[in-house]
Structure formats: C-alpha cells, structure tokens
CSV table of C-alpha atoms and ligand atoms in Angstrom, one decimal:
chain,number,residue,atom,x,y,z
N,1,UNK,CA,48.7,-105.8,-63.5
N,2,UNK,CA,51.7,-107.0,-65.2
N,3,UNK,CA,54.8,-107.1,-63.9
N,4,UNK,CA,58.6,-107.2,-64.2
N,5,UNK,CA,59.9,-110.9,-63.4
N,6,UNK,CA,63.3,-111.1,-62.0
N,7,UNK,CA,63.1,-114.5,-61.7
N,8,UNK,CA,62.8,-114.1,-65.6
N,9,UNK,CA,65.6,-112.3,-65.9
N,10,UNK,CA,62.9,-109.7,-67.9
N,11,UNK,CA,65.6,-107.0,-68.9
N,12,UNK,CA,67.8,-109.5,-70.1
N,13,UNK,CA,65.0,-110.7,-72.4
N,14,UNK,CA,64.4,-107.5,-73.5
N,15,UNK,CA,68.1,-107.0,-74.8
N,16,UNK,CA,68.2,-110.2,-76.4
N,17,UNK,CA,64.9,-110.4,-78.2
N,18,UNK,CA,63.1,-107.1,-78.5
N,19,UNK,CA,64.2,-103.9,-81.1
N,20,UNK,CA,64.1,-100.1,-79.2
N,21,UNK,CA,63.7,-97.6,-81.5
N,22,UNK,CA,66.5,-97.6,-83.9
N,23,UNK,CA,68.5,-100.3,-82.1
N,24,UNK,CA,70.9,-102.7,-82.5
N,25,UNK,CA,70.1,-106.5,-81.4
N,26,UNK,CA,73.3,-107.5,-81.5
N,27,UNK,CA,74.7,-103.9,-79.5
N,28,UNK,CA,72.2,-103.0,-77.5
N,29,UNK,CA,72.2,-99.9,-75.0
N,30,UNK,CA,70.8,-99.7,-71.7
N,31,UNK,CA,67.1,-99.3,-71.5
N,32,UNK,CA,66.0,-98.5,-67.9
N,33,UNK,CA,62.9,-100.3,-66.6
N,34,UNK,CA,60.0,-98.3,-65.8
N,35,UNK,CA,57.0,-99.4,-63.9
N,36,UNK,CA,54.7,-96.4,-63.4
N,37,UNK,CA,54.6,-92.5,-63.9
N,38,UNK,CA,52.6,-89.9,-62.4
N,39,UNK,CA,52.7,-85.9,-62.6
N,40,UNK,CA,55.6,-85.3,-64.4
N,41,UNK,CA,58.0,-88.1,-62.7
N,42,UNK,CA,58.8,-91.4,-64.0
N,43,UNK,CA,59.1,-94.3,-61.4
N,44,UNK,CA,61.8,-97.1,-61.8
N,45,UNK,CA,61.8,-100.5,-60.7
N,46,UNK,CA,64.1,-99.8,-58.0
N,47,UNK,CA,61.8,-97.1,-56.8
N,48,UNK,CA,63.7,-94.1,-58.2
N,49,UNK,CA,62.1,-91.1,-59.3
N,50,UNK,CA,63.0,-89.2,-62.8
N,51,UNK,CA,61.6,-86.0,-63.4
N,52,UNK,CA,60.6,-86.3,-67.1
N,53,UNK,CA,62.2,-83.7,-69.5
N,54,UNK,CA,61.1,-85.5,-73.1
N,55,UNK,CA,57.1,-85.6,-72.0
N,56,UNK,CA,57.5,-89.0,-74.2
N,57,UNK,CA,59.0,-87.1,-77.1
N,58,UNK,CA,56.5,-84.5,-76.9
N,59,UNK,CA,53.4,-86.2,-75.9
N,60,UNK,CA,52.4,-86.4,-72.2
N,61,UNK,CA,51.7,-82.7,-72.3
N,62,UNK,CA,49.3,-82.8,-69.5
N,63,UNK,CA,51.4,-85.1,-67.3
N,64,UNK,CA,51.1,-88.8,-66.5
N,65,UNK,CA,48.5,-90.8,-65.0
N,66,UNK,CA,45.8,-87.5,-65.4
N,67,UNK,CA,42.6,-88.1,-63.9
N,68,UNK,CA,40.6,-86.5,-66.0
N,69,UNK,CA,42.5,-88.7,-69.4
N,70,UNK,CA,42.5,-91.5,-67.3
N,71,UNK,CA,38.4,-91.4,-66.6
N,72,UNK,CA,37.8,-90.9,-70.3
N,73,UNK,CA,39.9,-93.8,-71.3
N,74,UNK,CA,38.5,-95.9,-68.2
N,75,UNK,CA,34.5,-94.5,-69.0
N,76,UNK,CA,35.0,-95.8,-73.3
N,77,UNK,CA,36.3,-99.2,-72.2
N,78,UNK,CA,32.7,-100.0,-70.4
N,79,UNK,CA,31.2,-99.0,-74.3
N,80,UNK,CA,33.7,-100.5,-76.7
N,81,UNK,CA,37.3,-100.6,-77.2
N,82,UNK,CA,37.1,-101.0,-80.9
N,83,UNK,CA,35.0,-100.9,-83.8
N,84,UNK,CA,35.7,-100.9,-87.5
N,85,UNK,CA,35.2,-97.5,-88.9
N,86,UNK,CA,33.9,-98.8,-92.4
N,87,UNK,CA,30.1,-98.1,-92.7
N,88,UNK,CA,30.3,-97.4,-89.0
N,89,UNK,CA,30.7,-94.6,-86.8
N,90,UNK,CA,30.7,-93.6,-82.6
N,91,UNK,CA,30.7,-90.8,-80.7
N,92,UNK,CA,34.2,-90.6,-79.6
N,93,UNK,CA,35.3,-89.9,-83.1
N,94,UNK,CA,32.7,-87.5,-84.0
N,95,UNK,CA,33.6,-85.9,-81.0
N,96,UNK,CA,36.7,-85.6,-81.1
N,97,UNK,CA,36.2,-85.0,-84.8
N,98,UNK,CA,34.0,-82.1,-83.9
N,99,UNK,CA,36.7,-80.6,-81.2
N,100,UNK,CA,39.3,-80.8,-84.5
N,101,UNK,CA,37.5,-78.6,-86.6
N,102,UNK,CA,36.4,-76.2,-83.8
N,103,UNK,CA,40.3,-75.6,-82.8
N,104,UNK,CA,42.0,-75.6,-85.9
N,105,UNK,CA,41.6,-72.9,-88.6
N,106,UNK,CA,38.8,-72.0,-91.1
N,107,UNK,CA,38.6,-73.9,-93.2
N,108,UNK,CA,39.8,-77.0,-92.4
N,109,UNK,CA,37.0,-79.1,-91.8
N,110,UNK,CA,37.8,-82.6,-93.3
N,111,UNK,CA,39.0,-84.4,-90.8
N,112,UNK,CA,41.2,-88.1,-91.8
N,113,UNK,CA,42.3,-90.3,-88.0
N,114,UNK,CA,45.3,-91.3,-88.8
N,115,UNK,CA,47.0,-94.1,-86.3
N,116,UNK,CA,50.4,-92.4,-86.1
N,117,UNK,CA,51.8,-89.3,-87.0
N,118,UNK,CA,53.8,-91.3,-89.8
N,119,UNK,CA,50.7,-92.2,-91.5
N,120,UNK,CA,49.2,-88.7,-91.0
N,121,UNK,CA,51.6,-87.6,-93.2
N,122,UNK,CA,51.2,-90.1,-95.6
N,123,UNK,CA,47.5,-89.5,-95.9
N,124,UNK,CA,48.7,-86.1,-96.3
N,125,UNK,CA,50.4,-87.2,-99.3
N,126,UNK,CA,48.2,-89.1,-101.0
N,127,UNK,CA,45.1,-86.5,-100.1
N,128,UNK,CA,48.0,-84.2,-102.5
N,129,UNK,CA,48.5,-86.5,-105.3
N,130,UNK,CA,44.4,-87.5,-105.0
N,131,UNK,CA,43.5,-83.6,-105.2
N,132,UNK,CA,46.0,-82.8,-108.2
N,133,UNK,CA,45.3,-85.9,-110.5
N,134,UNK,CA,41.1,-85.2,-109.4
N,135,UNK,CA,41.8,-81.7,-111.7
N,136,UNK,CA,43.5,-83.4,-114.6
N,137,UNK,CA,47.2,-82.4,-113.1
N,138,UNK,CA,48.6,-85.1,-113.9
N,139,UNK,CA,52.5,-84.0,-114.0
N,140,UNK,CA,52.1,-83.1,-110.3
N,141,UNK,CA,53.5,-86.2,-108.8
N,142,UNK,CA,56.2,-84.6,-106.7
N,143,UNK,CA,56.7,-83.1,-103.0
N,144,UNK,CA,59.1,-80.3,-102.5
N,145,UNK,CA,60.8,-79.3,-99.0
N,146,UNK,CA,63.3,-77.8,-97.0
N,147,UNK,CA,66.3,-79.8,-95.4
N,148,UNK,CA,66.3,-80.7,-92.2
N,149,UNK,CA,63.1,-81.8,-91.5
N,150,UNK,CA,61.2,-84.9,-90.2
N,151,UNK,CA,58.1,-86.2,-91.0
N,152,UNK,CA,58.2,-90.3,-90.3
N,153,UNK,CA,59.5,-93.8,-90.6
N,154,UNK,CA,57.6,-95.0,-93.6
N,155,UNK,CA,59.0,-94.8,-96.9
N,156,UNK,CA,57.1,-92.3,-98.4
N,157,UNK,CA,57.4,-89.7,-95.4
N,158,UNK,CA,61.3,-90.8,-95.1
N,159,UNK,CA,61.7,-89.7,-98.8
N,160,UNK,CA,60.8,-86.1,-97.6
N,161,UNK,CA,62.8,-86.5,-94.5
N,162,UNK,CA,66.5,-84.3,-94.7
N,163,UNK,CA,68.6,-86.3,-97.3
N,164,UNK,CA,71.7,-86.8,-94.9
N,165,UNK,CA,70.6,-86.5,-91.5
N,166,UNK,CA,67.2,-88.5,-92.9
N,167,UNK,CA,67.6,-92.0,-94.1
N,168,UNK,CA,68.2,-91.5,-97.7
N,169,UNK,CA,71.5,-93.6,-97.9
N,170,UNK,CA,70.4,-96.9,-96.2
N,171,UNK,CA,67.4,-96.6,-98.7
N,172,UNK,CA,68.9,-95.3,-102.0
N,173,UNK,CA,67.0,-96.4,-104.9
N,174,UNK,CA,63.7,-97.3,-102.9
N,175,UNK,CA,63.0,-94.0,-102.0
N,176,UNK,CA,61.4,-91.2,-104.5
N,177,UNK,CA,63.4,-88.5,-105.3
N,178,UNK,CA,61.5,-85.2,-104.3
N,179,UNK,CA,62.7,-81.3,-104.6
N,180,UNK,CA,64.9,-80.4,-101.8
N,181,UNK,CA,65.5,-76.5,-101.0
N,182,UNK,CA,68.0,-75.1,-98.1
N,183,UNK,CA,66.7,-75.1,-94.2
N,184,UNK,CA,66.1,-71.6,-93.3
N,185,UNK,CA,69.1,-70.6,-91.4
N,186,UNK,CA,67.5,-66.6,-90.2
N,187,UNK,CA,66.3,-67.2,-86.4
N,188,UNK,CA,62.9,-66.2,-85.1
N,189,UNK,CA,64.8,-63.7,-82.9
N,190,UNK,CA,66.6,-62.1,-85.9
N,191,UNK,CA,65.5,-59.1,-88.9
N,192,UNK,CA,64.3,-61.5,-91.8
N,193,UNK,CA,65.9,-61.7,-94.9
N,194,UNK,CA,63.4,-62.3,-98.3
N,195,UNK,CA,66.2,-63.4,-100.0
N,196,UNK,CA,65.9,-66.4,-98.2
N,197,UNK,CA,62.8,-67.5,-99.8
N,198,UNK,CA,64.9,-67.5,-103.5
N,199,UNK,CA,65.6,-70.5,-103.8
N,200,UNK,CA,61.8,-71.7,-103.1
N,201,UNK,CA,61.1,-68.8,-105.8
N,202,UNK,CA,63.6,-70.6,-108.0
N,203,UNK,CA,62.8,-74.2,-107.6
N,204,UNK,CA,58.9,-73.2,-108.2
N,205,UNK,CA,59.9,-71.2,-111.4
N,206,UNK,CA,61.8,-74.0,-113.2
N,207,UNK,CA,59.3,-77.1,-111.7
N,208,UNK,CA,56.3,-76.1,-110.4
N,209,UNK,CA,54.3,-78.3,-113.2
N,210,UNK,CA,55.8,-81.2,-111.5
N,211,UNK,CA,54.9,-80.5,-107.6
N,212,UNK,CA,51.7,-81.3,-105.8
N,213,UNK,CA,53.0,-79.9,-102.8
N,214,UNK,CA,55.1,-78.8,-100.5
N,215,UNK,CA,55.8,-80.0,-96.8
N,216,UNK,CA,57.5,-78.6,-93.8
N,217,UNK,CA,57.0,-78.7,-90.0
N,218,UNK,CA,56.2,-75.1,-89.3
N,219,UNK,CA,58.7,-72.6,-87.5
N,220,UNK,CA,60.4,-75.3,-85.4
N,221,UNK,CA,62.5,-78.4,-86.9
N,222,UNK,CA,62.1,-81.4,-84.5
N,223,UNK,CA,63.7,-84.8,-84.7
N,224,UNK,CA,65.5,-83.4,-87.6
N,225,UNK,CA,67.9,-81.3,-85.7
N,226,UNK,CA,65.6,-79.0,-83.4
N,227,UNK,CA,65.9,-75.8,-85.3
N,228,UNK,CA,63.7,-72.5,-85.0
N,229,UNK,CA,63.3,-70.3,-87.8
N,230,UNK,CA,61.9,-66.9,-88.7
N,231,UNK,CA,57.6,-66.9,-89.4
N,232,UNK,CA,58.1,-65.0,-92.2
N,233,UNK,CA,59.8,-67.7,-94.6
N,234,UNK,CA,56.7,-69.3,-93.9
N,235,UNK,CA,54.7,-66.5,-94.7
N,236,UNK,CA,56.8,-66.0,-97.7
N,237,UNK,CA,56.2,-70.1,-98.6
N,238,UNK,CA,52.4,-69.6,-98.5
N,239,UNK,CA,52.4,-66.7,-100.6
N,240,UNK,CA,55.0,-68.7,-103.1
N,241,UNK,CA,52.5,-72.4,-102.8
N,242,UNK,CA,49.2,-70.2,-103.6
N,243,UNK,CA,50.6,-68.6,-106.9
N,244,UNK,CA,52.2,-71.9,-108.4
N,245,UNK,CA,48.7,-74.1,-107.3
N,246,UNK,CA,51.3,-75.9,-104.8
N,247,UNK,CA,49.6,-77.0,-102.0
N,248,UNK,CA,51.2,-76.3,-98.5
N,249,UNK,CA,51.2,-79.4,-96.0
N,250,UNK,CA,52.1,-78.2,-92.8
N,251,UNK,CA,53.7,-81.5,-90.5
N,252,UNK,CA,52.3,-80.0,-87.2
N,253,UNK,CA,52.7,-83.5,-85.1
N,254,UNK,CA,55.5,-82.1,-83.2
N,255,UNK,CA,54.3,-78.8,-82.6
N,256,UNK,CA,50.5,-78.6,-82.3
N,257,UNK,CA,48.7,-78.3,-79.3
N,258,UNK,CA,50.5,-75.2,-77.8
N,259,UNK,CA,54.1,-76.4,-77.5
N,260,UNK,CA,55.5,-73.6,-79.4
N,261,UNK,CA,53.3,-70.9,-77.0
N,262,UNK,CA,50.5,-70.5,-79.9
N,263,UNK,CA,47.9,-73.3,-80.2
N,264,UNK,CA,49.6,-74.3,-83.7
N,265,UNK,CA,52.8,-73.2,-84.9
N,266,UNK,CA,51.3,-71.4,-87.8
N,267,UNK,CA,49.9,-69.0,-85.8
N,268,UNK,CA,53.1,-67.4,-85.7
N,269,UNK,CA,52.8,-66.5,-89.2
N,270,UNK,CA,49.2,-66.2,-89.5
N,271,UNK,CA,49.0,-68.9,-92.4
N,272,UNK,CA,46.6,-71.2,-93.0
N,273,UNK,CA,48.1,-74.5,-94.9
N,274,UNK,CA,46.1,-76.4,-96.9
N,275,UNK,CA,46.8,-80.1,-95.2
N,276,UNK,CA,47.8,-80.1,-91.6
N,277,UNK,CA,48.8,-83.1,-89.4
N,278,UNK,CA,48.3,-83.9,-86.1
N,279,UNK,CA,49.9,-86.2,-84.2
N,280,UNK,CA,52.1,-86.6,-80.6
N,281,UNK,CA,50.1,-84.8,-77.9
N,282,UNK,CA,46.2,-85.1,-79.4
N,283,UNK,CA,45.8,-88.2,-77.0
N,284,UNK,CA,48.1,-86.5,-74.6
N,285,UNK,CA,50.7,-89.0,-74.9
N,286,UNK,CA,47.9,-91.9,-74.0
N,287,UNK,CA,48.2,-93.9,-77.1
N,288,UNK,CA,48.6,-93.8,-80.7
N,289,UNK,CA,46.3,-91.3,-82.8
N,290,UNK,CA,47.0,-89.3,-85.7
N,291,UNK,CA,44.5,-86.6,-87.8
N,292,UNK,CA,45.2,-85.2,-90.9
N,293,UNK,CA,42.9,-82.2,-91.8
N,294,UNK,CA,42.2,-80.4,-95.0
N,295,UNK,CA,40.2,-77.8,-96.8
N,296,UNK,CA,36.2,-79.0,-97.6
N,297,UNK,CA,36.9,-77.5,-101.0
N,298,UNK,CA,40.3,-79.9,-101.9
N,299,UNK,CA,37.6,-83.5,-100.3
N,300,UNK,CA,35.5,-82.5,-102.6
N,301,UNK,CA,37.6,-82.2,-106.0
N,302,UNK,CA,39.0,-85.5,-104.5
N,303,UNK,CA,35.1,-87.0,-104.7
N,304,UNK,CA,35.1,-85.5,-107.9
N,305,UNK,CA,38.6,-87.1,-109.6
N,306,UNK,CA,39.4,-90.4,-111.0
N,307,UNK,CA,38.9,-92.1,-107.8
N,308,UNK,CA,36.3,-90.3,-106.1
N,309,UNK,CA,37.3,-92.1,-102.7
N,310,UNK,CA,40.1,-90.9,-100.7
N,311,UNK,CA,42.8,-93.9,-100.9
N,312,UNK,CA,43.4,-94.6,-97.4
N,313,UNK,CA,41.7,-96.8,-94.6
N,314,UNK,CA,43.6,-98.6,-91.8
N,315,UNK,CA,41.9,-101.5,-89.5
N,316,UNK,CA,42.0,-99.6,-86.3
N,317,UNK,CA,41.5,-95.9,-87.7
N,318,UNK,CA,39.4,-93.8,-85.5
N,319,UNK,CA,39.8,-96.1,-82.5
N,320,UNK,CA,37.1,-95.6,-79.9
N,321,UNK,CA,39.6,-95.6,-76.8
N,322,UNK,CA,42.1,-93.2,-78.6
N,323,UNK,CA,39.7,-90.8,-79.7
N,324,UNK,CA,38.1,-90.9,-76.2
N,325,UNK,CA,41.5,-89.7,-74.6
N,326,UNK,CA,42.2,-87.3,-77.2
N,327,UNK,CA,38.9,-85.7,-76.8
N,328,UNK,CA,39.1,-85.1,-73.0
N,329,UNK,CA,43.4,-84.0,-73.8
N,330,UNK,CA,41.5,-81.8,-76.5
N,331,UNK,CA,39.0,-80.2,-73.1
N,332,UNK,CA,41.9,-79.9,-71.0
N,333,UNK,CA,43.8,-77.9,-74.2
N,334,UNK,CA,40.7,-76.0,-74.2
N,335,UNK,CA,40.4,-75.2,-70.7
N,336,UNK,CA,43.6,-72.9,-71.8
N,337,UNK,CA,46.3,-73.4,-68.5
N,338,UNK,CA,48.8,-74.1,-71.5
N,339,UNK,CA,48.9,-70.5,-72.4
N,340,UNK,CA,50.1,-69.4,-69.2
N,341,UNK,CA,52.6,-72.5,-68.6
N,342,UNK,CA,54.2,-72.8,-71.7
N,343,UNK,CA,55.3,-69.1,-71.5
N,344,UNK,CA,56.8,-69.5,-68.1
N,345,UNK,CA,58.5,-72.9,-69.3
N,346,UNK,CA,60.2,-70.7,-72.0
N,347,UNK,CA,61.4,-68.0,-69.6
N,348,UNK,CA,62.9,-70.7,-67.3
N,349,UNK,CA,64.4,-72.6,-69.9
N,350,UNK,CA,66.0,-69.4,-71.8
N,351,UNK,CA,67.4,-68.4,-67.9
N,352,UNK,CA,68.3,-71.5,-66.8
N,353,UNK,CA,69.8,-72.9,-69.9
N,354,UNK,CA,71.9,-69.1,-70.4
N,355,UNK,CA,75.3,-70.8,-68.3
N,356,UNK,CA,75.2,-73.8,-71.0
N,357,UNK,CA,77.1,-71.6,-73.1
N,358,UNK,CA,80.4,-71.7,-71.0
N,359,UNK,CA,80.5,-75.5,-71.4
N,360,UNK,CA,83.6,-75.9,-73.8
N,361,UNK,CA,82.1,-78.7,-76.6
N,362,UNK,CA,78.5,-76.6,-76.5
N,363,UNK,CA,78.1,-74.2,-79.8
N,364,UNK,CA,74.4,-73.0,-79.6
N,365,UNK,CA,71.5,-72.7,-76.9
N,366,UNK,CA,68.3,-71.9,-77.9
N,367,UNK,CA,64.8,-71.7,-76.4
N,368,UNK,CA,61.4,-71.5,-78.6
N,369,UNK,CA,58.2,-71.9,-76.6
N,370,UNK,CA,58.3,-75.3,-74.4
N,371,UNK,CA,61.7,-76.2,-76.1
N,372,UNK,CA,65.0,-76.3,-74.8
N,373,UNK,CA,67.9,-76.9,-76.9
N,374,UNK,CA,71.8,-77.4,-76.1
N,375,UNK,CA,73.6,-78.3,-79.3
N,376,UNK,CA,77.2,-79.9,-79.1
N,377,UNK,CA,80.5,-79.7,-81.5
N,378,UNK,CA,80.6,-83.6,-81.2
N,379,UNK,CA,78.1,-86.2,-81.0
N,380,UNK,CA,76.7,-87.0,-77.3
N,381,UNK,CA,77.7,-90.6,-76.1
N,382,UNK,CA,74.1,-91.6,-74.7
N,383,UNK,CA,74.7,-94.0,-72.8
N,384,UNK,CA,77.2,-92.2,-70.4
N,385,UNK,CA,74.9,-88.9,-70.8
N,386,UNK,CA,72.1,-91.1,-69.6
N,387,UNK,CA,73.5,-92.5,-67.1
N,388,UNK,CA,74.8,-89.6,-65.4
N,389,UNK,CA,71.1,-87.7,-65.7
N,390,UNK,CA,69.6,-90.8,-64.5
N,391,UNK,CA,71.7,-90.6,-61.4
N,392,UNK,CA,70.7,-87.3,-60.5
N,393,UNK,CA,66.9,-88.1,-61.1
N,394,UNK,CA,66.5,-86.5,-64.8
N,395,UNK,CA,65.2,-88.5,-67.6
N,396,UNK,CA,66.4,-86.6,-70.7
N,397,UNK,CA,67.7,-88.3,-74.1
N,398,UNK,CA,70.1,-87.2,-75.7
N,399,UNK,CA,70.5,-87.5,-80.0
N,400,UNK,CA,73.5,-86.8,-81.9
N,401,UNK,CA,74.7,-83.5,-81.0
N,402,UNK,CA,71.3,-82.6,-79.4
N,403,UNK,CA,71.1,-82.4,-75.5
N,404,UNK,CA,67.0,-81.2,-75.8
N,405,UNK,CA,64.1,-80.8,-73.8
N,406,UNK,CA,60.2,-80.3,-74.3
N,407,UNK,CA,58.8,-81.1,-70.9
N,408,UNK,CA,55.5,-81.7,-69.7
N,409,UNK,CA,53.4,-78.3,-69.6
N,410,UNK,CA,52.4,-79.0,-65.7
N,411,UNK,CA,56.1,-79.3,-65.2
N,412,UNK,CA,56.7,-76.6,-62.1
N,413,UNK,CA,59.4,-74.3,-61.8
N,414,UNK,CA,61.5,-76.9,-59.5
N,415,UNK,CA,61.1,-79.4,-62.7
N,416,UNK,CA,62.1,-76.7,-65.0
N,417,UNK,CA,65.1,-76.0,-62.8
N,418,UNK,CA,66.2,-79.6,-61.9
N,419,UNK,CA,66.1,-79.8,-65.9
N,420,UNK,CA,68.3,-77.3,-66.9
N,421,UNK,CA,70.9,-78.0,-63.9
N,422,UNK,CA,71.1,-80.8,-65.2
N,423,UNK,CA,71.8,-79.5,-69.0
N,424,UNK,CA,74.1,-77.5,-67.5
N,425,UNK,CA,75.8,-80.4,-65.6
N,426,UNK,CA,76.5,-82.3,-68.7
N,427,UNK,CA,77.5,-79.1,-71.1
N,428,UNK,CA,80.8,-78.9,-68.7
N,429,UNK,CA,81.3,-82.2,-68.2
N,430,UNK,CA,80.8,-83.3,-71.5
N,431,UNK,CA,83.2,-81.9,-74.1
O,1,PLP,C1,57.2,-87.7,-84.7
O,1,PLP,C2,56.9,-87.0,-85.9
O,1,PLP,C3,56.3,-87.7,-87.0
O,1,PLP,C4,56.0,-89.1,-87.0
O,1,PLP,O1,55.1,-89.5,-86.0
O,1,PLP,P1,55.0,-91.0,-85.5
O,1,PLP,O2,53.8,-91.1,-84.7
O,1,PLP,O3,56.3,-91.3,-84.8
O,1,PLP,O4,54.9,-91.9,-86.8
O,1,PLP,C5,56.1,-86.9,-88.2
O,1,PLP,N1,56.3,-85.6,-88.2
O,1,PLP,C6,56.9,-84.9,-87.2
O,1,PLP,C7,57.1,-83.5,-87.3
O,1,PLP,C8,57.2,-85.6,-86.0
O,1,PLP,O5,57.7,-84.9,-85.0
C-alpha cells in the first residue's frame, strides 16, 4: 500500500508538478489529500471524515469500497488484468456486453467499450459519419445540438460542447463548426410549449442535407450548467431526427444508470435514440469504462459502406478488470434498490434544499431525481466554499455559479441532510 510521505513533502509535490483537472501549475488551489473511502464517506489524511455529496462526479453510485465490486475486481485480477481485444475476446466483456444489451432498449444491440465517456462520444461520432457516408450521404458531415451541453474534453466532443460556457474560444479555428440551436428553457415541472421545438424544425428545414446527427444529454444538462428540461422537447427531437434521416445520439454518461429515477433518462420520454453513451457509473465509479451502443441495423450499413470496419480501436478497450466491475455494478443496478433510493434522495433534497431560496446571492433551486442544484447570481469562490464544507465534514465542489449535488444512491437520510445543511450554510453565507 502506497502512501502519503511527509518526509516528502508529498502535497507539496503535487502543487508543484502535477495538473488537477483544469488547473493552473503556476496558481494552484488546494487539493485535500485523501487516503481511503468507504460507504459514502471520504477519509483524510488527518483522519477526518467527509460525507461525499459529488459520488466522484456521479460515479460511485453504490458507495466506496463495495464488497461485492471489490470481489469482482479482486476475483479478474487472479485471470488477467489485460488483454488486447484485437482478434481476442474474454468473458468479462461479453458479459458485461451481454448485461448492456439486456438493460438498454430494443434495439440497441451493438455494443462499442469505449475507455472514457469522452471517447464514447467520439465513437458515437464517427459510428454517425461511418453510417451516413456507408448510404452514399456524403453531405452529411455535421452534428447539430442544443446549447448548454457537455459531452467531453477531446476536440471533436468539445466542438459540440455549449459555444461559451464550452471551450470554443481557447480553441477557435481548431474546432469544427457544428449547428447550434437554443437550450430548452420549459422545466420538467412546467405545461410544455411545442413552439420550443421551432427552431430544431427550422434549422432541419434549411440544413438537414448537411447533418448526420444530432446530440444531446437527455432531460438533464450536467457539467454544462445542470439544467432539467421538459421530456417532451425530446420527444418532439425524435420525432423531428426520424423525418429528416438525422440520427439522434443521446450523451447518457451522466445520467444512465438510474440517477434521474428511471434506469436511463430517456425513459422519461419514451424515446429510443439511435446511438447512446454510457459512461460515469457503469463501473460504479471503480475505473475508467465507456460503451457506446447502437441499432444492429446502422453496424450493419456501416459493414456495408466505404470502410466496412468501424474506425475506432483503442489499446486498452474492453479491459478485463473494468468490465469485471462494471458487470457486478451492472448486478447490483439490477438487483433494483436504486429505484426506491433515488426517489427518497429527491424528496430530501427538494425539502431540504427549499430554505436555500432565502440566501440573498441564490437565484434558482432545483431538484431532478438524485440531483440537487443551488445556482448563484455570482460565481462561487471554491476555495473558500470548500474550505468551509470541508470543515463541517461535507465534500461538495462547487463550479461557477453551481453549488450541486448527486450523491451516492446508498447515501441515508442523515447524509442527505448533512448535505443540504450544508447547501443551506453556504447560500447565506455566501452572497
Ligand atoms: C462526463 C461526461 C462526459 C465525458 O466523460 P469523461 O469520462 O470525463 O471523458 C461526456 N458527456 C457527459 C454528459 C458527461 O457528463
């Protein structure tokens, strides 16, 4: 076991020589050192406890340390750790493989392991392009999507990401320019308006020879500003993609796995997309692993096209160990104890979060399935906000205006509550 040197001066190494994610080396912020996690706390080196809000940006659904993720991980590394996936194939993946296509809907039944949800979404991509150009659509080269969203840190996925919140700027001229329509503003809780969809109708009108497809992370926005809107745009969208031969990508990484109270977020709207991607929780927040599923019918007319393989093929894709977790994080999603704690998550959240509203700088609260959202005038200084939520046992990280949680699903209703005192605690402190 490996660990922290003081001696070393270890932290101080790890300011001077080693990038956090999206972080300056020459103005670092804090990082805290932590040295084990079980349940749904994290332990520090000093021996503190933090009960964990973020479930590792939505990922340790099932808690830390889990026996039953643990024995599968433990059991795989007695058979092999790796093996390329090129002209070979284990049971972990074909497993796990199996599991996919059992849980998500008819028909997706292709099944590409991805090995992050930033490449999932690329595959996505290029399974897009692959199946327009395979039936002689050669003009459909380009994405469309809504603002606001998320999908990745690689270039292409970044060139679908929202234009100004996204990383368009730093990137101008690299980047390919895609069709951008309006985030849907109408809530899930409010009466839909169609004339929402127009601009979609619009776009499609005047362009649809030049899209392959459109993407979108289904009902709720995540990293790109934790938004919730209404299942019928989607509806709506599907309806829209089918008649102009768009294909629908939905970005499920964030969502999938019952985080938004239905197994996948599309449920809400009782759509089917034609590419989905899976990412975040499938290993339960163990290690890296991505899938990106599609329709038998759109692998095929890829085998048929120009380049009758699909295009994609990383070294460690359909890692042994990974798949192994995510298969036994796959049982326990089966096993079904989501469905009953991701509902009472939501009503403690939408309760406990309710007194957030009195906090001067705070302009919206809002709740959708496991998600808790308190959303500022002003950007949050992090480091102060952390430090005060660190002192009262919280680990929850603030971003931009966001103050946000998705907690574990075993989180208890103590958890819940410590959570969203402590939300409450910074919207009236905090301006
Ligand atoms: C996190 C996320 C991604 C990117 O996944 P990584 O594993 O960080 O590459 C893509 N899409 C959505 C919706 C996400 O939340």
């Amino acid at each position: 076991m490996i660990k922290f040197q003081p001696e070393q001066d270890d932290l101080a190494f790890d300011r001077t020589h080693i990038w956090h994610p999206y972080t300056s080396l020459l103005d670092p912020l804090p990082t805290y050192p932590v040295v084990s996690a079980e349940g749904v706390m994290l332990k520090l080196e000093d021996g503190r406890q933090l009960i964990d809000g973020m479930a590792s940006w939505w990922s340790a659904i099932h808690g830390y340390n889990h026996p039953h993720l643990n024995q599968a991980l433990a059991a795989q590394s007695q058979q092999m750790s790796h093996v390329m996936f090129g002209g070979i194939t284990h049971p972990p993946a074909v497993a796990l493989c199996r599991k996919l296509v059992e849980l998500t809907p008819q028909p997706l039944e292709a099944v590409f392991l991805a090995d992050s949800g930033s490449i999932a979404v690329e595959v996505a991509i290029k399974i897009a392009l692959q199946y327009q150009t395979s039936r002689g659509n050669m003009r459909k080269q380009r994405l469309a999507t809504i603002r606001r969203g998320y999908h990745g840190d690689t270039f292409a996925t970044m060139a679908v990401c929202d234009p100004i919140n996204g990383m368009h700027e730093h990137f101008r001229g690299v980047l390919p320019e895609h069709y951008f329509v309006p985030a849907p503003e109408i809530t899930p809780e409010q009466t839909w308006d169609p004339a929402e969809i127009a601009p979609v109708q619009v776009l499609f009108e005047q362009h649809h020879e030049s899209i392959a497809a459109f993407i979108l992370e289904p009902i709720v926005q995540g990293a790109g500003g934790m938004r919730f809107y209404h299942p019928e745009y989607l509806k709506a969208l599907r309806a829209l993609t089918e008649r102009y031969d768009i294909l629908l990508i939905a970005d499920e990484i964030a969502t999938g796995f019952g985080r938004t109270g239905k197994l996948f977020a599309c449920e809400h709207a009782n759509i089917v997309p034609d590419i989905l991607c899976l990412g975040k929780a499938l290993t339960g927040g163990y290690m890296t692993l991505a899938a990106t599923l599609t329709t038998l019918d759109i692998a095929h007319s890829i085998g048929r096209g120009p380049h009758k393989v699909l295009m994609h093929g990383p070294t460690f894709m359909g890692n042994p160990l990974a798949c192994a977790v995510a298969h036994a994080s796959l049982e326990l999603i089966q096993r079904g104890d989501w469905q009953q704690q991701v509902p009472r998550i939501e009503q403690e959240l939408r309760a406990g979060l309710a007194p957030c509203l009195q906090g001067e700088g705070v302009v919206d609260v809002r709740v959708f399935g496991a998600i808790g959202v308190v959303e500022f005038a002003q950007p949050l200084d992090v480091a102060r906000v952390q430090a005060v939520l660190v002192e009262d046992g919280i680990w929850i990280r603030p971003f931009g205006r966001l103050l946000y949680v998705m907690p574990p699903y075993i989180s208890e209703t103590k958890h819940i509550a410590a959570l969203t005192a402590a939300m409450v605690k910074i919207s009236n402190i905090f301006p």
